GROMACS .gro file of C-alpha atoms in nm:
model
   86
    1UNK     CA    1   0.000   0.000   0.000
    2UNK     CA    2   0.130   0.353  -0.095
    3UNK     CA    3   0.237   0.613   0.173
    4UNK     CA    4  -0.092   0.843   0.036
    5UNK     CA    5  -0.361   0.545   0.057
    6UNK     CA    6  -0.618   0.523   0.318
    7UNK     CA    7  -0.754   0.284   0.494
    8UNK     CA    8  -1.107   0.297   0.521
    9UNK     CA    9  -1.297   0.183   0.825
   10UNK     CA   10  -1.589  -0.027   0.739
   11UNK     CA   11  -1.817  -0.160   1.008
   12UNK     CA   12  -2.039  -0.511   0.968
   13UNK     CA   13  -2.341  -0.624   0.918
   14UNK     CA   14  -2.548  -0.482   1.222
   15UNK     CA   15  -2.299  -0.270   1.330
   16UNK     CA   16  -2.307   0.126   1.388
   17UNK     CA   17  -2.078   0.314   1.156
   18UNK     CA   18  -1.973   0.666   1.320
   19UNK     CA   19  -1.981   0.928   1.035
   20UNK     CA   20  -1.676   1.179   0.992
   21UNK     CA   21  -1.882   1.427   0.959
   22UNK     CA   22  -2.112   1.400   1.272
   23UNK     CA   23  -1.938   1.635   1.488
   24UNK     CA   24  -1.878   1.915   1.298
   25UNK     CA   25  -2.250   1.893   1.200
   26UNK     CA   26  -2.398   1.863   1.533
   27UNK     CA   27  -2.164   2.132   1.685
   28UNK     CA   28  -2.247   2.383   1.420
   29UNK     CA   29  -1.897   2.403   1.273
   30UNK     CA   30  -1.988   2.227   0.929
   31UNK     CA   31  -1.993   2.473   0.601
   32UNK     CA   32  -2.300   2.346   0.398
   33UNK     CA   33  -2.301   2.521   0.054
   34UNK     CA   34  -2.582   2.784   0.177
   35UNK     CA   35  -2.277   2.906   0.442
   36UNK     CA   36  -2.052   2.966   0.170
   37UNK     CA   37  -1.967   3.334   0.035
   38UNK     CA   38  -1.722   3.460  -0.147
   39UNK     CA   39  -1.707   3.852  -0.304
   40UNK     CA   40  -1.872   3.930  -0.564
   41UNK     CA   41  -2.022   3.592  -0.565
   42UNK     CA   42  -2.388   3.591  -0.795
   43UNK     CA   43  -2.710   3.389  -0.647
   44UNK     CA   44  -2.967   3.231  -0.834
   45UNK     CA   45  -3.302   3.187  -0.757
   46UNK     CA   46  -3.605   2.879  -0.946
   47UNK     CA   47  -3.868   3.001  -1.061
   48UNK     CA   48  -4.145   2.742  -1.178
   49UNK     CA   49  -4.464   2.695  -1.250
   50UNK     CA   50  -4.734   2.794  -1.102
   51UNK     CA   51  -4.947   2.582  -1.263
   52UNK     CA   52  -4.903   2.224  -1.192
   53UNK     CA   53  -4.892   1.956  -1.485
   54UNK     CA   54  -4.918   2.257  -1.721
   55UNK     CA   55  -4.709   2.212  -2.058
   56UNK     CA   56  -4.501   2.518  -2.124
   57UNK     CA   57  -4.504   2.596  -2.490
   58UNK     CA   58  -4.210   2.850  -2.468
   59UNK     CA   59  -3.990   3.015  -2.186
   60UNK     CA   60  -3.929   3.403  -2.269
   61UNK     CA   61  -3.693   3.554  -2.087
   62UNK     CA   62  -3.622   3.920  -2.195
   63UNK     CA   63  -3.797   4.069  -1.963
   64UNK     CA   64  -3.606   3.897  -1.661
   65UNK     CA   65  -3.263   3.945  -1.880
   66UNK     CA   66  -3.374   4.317  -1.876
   67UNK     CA   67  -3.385   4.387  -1.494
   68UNK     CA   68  -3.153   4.514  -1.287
   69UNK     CA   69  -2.864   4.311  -1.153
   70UNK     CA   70  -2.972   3.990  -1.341
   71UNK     CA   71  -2.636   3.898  -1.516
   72UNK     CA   72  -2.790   3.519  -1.641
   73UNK     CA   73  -3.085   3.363  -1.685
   74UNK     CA   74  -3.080   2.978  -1.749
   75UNK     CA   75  -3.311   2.748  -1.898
   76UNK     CA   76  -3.384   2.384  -1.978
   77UNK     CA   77  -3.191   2.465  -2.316
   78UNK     CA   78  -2.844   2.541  -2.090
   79UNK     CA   79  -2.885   2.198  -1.940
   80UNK     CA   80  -2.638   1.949  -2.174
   81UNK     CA   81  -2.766   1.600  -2.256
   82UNK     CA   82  -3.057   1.382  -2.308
   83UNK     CA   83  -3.355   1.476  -2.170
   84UNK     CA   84  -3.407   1.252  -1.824
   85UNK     CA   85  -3.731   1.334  -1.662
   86UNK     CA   86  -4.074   1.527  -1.773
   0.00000   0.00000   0.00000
């Protein structure tokens, strides 16, 4: 085994595994994504529907492009690759 592998703990069948990442999460010291900021960092928002099981014909998006402080707006059509659900 190299000097930079790791041995991984693996418990049985039956048997409690203790998470690394318990005790930063309990205590309040783990960064989930939603803690993160850098500067001059951008945030997105969803906005769907709010009709449900409606087809959407077509998605325009000028008028959101147009407002202030939106620097992107994406769409299904910025997603790569086959088409997976709906």
């Amino acid at each position: 085994m190299s000097a930079t592998a790791q041995t991984l703990e693996v418990g049985r069948i039956g048997e409690s595994v203790r998470r690394a990442d318990a005790t930063p999460k309990t205590t309040g010291q783990f960064a989930y994504a939603s803690d993160l900021w850098v500067a001059g960092m951008l945030w997105g928002h969803t906005v769907r529907s709010p009709h449900a099981h409606a087809r959407i014909a077509e998605i325009d998006i000028s008028e959101a492009l147009s407002m202030a402080g939106v620097h992107a707006v994406l769409t299904h059509e910025d997603v790569p690759g086959a088409k997976r659900y709906g």
